[in-house]
XYZ file of C-alpha atoms in Angstrom:
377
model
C 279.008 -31.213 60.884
C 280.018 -27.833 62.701
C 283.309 -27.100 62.893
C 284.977 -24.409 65.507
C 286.473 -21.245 64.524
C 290.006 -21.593 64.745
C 292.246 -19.609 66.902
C 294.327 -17.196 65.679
C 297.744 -19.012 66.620
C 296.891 -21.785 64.552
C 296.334 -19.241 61.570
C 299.508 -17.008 61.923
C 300.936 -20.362 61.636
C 299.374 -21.140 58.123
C 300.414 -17.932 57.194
C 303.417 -17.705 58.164
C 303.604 -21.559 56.337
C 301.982 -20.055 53.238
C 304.420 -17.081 53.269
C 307.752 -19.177 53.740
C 306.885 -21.427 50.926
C 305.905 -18.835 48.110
C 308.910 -16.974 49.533
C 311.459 -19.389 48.450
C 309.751 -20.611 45.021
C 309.910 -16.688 44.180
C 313.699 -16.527 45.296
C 314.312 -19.373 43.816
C 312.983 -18.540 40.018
C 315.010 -15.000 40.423
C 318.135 -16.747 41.251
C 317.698 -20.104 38.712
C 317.254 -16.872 36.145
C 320.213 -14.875 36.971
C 322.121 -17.944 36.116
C 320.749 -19.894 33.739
C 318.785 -17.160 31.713
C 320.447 -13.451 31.881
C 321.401 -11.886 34.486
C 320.021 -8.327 33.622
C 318.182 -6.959 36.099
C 314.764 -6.208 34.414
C 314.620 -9.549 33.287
C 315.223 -11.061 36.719
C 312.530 -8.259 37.921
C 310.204 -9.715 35.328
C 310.795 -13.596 36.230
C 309.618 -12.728 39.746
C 307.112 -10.327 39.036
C 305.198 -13.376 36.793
C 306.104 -15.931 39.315
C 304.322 -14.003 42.042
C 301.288 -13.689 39.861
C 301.487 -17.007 39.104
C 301.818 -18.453 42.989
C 298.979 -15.877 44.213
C 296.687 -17.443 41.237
C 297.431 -21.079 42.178
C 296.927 -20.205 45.783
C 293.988 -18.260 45.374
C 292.260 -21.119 43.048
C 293.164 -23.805 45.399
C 292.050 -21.810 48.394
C 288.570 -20.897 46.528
C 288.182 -24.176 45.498
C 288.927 -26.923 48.677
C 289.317 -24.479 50.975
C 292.901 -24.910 51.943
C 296.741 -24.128 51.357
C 299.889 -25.528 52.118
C 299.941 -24.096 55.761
C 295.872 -24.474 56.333
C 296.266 -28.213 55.258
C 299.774 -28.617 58.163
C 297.639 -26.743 60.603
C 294.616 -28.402 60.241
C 292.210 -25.208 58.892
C 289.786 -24.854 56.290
C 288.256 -21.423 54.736
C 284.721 -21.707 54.156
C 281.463 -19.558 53.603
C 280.598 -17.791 56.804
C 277.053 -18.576 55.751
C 276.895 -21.864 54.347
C 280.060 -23.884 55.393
C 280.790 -24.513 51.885
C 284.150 -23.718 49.657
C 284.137 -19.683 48.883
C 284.702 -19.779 45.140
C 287.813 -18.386 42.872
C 286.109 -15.102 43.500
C 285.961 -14.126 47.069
C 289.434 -16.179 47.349
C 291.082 -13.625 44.614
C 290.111 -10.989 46.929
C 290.703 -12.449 50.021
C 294.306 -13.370 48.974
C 295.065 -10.076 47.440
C 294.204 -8.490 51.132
C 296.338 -10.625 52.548
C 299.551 -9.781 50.046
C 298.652 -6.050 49.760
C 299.084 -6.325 54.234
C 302.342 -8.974 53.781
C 304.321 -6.456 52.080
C 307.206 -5.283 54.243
C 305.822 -3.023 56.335
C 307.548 -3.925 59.575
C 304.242 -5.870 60.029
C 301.965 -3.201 60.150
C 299.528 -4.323 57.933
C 299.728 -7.930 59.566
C 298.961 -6.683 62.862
C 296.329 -4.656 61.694
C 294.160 -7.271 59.870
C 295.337 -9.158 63.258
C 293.826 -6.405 65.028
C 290.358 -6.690 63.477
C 289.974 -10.609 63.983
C 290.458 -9.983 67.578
C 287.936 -7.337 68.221
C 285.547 -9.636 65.761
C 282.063 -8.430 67.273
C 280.762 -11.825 66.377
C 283.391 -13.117 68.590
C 284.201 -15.614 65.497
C 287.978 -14.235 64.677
C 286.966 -12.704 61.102
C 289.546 -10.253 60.187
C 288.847 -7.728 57.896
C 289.801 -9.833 54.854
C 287.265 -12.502 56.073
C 284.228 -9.770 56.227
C 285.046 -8.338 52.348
C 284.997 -12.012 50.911
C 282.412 -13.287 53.404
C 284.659 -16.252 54.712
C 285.377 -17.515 57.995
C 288.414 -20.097 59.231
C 287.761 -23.504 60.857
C 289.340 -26.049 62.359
C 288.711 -29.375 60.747
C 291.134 -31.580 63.189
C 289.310 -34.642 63.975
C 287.454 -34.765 67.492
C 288.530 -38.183 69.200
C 290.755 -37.061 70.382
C 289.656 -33.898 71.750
C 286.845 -35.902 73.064
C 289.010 -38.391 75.021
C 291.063 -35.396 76.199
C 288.568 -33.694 77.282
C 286.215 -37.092 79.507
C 289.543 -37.550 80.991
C 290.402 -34.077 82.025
C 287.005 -33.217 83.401
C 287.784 -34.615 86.560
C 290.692 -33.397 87.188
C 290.115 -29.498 85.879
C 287.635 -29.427 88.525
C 289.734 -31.428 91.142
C 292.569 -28.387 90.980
C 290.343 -25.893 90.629
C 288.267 -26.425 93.534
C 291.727 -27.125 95.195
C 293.014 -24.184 93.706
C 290.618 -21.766 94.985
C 288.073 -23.126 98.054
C 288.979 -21.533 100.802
C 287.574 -22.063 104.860
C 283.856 -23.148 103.678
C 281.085 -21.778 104.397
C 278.919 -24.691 103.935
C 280.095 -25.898 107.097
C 278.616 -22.640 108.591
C 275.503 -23.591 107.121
C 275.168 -27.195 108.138
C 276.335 -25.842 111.553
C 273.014 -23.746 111.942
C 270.267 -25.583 111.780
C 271.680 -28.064 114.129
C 272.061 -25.395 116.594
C 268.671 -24.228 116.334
C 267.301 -27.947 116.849
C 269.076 -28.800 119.744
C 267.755 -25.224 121.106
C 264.374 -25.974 120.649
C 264.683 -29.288 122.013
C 265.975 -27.819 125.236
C 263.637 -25.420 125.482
C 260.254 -27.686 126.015
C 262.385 -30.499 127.945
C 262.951 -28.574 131.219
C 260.051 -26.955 131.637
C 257.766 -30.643 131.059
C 260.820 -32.398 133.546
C 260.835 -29.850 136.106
C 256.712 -30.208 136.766
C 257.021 -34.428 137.137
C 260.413 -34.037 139.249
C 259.901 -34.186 142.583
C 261.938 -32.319 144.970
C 265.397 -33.358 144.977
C 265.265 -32.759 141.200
C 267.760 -30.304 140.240
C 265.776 -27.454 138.862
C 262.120 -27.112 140.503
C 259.889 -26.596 137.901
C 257.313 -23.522 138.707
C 253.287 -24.491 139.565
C 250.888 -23.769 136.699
C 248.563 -26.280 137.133
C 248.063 -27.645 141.269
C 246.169 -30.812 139.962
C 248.638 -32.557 137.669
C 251.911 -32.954 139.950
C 249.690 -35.333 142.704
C 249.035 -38.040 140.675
C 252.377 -37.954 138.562
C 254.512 -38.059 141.723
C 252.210 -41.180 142.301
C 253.048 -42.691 138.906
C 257.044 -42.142 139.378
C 257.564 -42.809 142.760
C 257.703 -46.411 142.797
C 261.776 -46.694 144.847
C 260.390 -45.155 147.927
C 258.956 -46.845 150.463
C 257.397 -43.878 152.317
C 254.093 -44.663 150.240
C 253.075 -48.041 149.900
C 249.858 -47.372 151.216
C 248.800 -45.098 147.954
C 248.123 -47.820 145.604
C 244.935 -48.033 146.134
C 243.880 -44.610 144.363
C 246.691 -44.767 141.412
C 244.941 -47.545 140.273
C 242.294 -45.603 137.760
C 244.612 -42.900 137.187
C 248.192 -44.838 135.824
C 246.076 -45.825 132.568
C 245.519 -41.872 131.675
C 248.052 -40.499 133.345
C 251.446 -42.061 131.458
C 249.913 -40.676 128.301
C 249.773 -37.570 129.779
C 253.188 -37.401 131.060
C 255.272 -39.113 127.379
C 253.746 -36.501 125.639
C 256.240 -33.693 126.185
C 258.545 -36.464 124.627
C 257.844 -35.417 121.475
C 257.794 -32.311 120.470
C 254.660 -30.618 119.100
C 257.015 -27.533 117.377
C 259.162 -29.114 115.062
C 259.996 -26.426 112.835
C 262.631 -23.955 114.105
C 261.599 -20.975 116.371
C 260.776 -18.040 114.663
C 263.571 -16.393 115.617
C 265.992 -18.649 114.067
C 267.570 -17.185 111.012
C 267.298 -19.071 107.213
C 270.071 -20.508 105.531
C 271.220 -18.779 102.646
C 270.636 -19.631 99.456
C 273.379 -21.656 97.361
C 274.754 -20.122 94.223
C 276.204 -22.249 91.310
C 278.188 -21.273 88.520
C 279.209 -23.143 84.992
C 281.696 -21.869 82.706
C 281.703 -22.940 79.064
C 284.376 -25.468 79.911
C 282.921 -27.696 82.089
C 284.036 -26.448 85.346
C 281.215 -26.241 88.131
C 281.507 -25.138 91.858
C 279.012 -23.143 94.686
C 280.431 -19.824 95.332
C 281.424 -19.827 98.825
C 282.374 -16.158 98.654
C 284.073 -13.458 96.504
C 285.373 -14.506 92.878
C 288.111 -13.233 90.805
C 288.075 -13.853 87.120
C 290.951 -13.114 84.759
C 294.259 -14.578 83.336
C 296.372 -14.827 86.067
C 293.433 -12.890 88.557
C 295.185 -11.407 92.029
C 293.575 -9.949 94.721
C 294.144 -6.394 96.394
C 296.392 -5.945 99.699
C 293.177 -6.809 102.307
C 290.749 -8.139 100.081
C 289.434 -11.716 101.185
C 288.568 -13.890 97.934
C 287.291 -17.692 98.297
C 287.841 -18.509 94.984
C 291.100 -17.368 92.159
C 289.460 -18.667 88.854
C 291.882 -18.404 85.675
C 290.411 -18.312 82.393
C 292.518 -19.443 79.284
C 291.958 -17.035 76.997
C 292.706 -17.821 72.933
C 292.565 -14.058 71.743
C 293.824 -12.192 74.554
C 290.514 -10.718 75.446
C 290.323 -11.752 78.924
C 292.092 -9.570 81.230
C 294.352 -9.995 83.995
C 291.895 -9.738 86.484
C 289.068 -9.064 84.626
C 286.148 -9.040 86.645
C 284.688 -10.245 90.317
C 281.393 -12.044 91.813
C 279.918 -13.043 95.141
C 277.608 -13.064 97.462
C 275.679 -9.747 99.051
C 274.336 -9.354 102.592
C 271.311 -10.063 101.095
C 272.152 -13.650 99.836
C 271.889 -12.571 96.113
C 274.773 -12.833 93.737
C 276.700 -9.527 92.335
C 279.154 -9.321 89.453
C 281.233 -6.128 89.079
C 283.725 -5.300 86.084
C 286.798 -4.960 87.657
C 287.881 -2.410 84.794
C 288.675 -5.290 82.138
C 290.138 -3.867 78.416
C 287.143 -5.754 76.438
C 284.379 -4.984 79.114
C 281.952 -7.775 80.911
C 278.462 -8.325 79.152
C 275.884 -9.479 81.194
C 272.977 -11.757 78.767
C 269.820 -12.375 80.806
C 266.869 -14.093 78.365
C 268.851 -13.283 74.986
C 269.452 -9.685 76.001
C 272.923 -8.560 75.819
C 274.034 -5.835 77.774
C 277.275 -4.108 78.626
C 278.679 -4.029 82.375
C 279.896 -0.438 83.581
C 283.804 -1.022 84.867
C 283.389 -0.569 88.907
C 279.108 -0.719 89.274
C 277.975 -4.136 90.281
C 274.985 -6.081 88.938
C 273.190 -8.052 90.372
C 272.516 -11.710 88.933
C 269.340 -13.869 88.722
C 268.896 -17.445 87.992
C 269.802 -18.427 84.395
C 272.368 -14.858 83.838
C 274.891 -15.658 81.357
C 277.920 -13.610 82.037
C 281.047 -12.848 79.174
C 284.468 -12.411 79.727
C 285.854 -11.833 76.478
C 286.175 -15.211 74.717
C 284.356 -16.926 77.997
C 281.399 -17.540 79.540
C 279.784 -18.284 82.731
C 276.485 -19.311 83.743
C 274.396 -18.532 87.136
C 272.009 -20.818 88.893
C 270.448 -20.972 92.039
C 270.383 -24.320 93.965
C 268.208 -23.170 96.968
């Protein structure tokens, strides 16, 4: 089974677990031998000298071992081969705890931070700090997945409920529906008054101009049948009314029914899908970050924050849309980890402020997220 990497607050937790619990056992042999053994200070240096060595070994063991400690097993974490998945050894965890203690010493957390540091700008973007790379060893969260599974079928929904709520904004779609219906009802008007006007006879309200001086005599004939004026005309309609009705339904249905070629084409539609689930057709101009704002006159469609487990998304990280030309443009919007664009396994970093523009099946990174491009027409 595949476990995911764990995030880094769940492992300053361990840690700081880990820490608070050797801590005290080490305060606690210096002071049980200041009063029950001597209390000369070498020899209460000494006690908690050995009973440093002596946690660190047990620690290390157990770590190299099953792959856990006191604060891995609360937080739900395991340390494993980054290759393999299995327990490191007493080896690589020797040297992967001493790392650790060497940067725990009171440095006003400098040495912390900095092993910190490294897990978060991790180029495999799997949170292995320094310490991890020099032992080979990468931390996973072993929490069972039920739940995270029924959390997750019964969030879907409602994720993409807020977020379409959040961000959708007067839609375009309607625009889109709204054109083609346009164009049909224009090209239905355009063949219906010119085939009315040559049957009408005069009274009708628009005269119809004379192309052909043969065909209005007998349809008149065929039409006429209120008036009185003519009863004495039946005797000639009565070859003619068998061809001539054909004649005259035919302009009732349309021999163009594709739209004029002036009509302009819809645009096509643009779908994205970000690593969480969360699907929607861009309608217009995106803003991706933490907490993304827009600038004083910009119009965005859709606000889209990303939860972000290291930090490396920006506040408003980055921006995509629509061009004039229908295709879809994504633009760095001068983010601290940069925006890498992955088209067929290719990797390649985004310039802050240059757009790029996206084809069908572009992956797109944010930092710890992702976001996928596909066209739907």
């Amino acid at each position: 089974m595949t476990y995911p990497v764990a995030e880094l607050e769940r492992r300053f937790a361990a840690f700081a677990v880990d820490r608070l619990l050797a801590w005290s056992l080490i305060a606690a042999v210096g002071v049980a031998t200041a009063l029950f053994v001597s209390d000369d200070l070498w020899t209460v240096v000494g006690a908690v000298a050995g009973a440093t060595v002596l946690i660190w070994l047990v620690l290390a063991v157990v770590q190299g071992v099953s792959g856990t400690s006191p604060g891995k097993a609360v937080s739900g974490l395991r340390v494993v081969h980054h290759g393999t998945g299995t327990p490191i050894g007493v080896g690589p965890a020797l040297l992967r705890s001493l790392v650790l203690g060497v940067a725990g010493l009171p440095t006003f957390g400098i040495g912390v931070a900095t092993l910190a540091w490294t897990a978060v700008e991790d180029r495999g973007r799997q949170r292995r700090g320094w310490h991890d790379h020099l032992a080979h060893t990468v931390v996973v969260d072993v929490r069972p997945v039920v739940e995270v599974a029924d959390t997750a079928a019964d969030d879907a929904p409602r994720h993409i409920v807020n977020l379409t709520a959040m961000r959708l904004v007067p839609a375009p779609p309607v625009e889109q529906v709204r054109t083609p219906e346009r164009s049909e009802h224009s090209m239905r008007r355009q063949p219906l008054p010119a085939d009315l006007a040559r049957p009408a006879p005069a009274p009708a309200p628009a005269p119809a101009p004379v192309h052909q001086p043969a065909q209005p005599q007998p349809v008149p004939a065929q039409q006429w049948s209120s008036p009185p004026a003519q009863p004495p005309a039946p005797p000639a309609p009565p070859s003619q009314p068998p061809s001539q009705p054909p004649s005259h339904r035919l302009p009732a249905q349309p021999v163009r029914p594709h739209p004029a070629p002036g009509t302009p084409m819809a645009p096509p539609r643009w779908r994205v899908h970000f690593d969480n689930g969360e699907s929607f057709v861009i309608a217009g101009l995106a803003l991706v970050g933490r907490r993304p704002e827009a600038r004083a006159g910009e119009q965005v469609a859709h606000l889209i924050p990303l939860a972000s487990a290291d930090m490396s998304v920006s506040k408003t990280h980055a921006q995509f849309g629509p061009a004039p030309d229908g295709t879809i443009v994504v633009m760095d919007r001068g983010s601290t980890n940069g925006t890498v664009l992955v088209r067929q396994g290719v990797a390649r970093q985004l310039a802050p402020g240059k757009p790029a523009a996206l084809v069908d099946g572009d992956k797109v990174v944010y930092g710890d997220r992702e976001m996928v491009v596909s066209r739907e027409g």
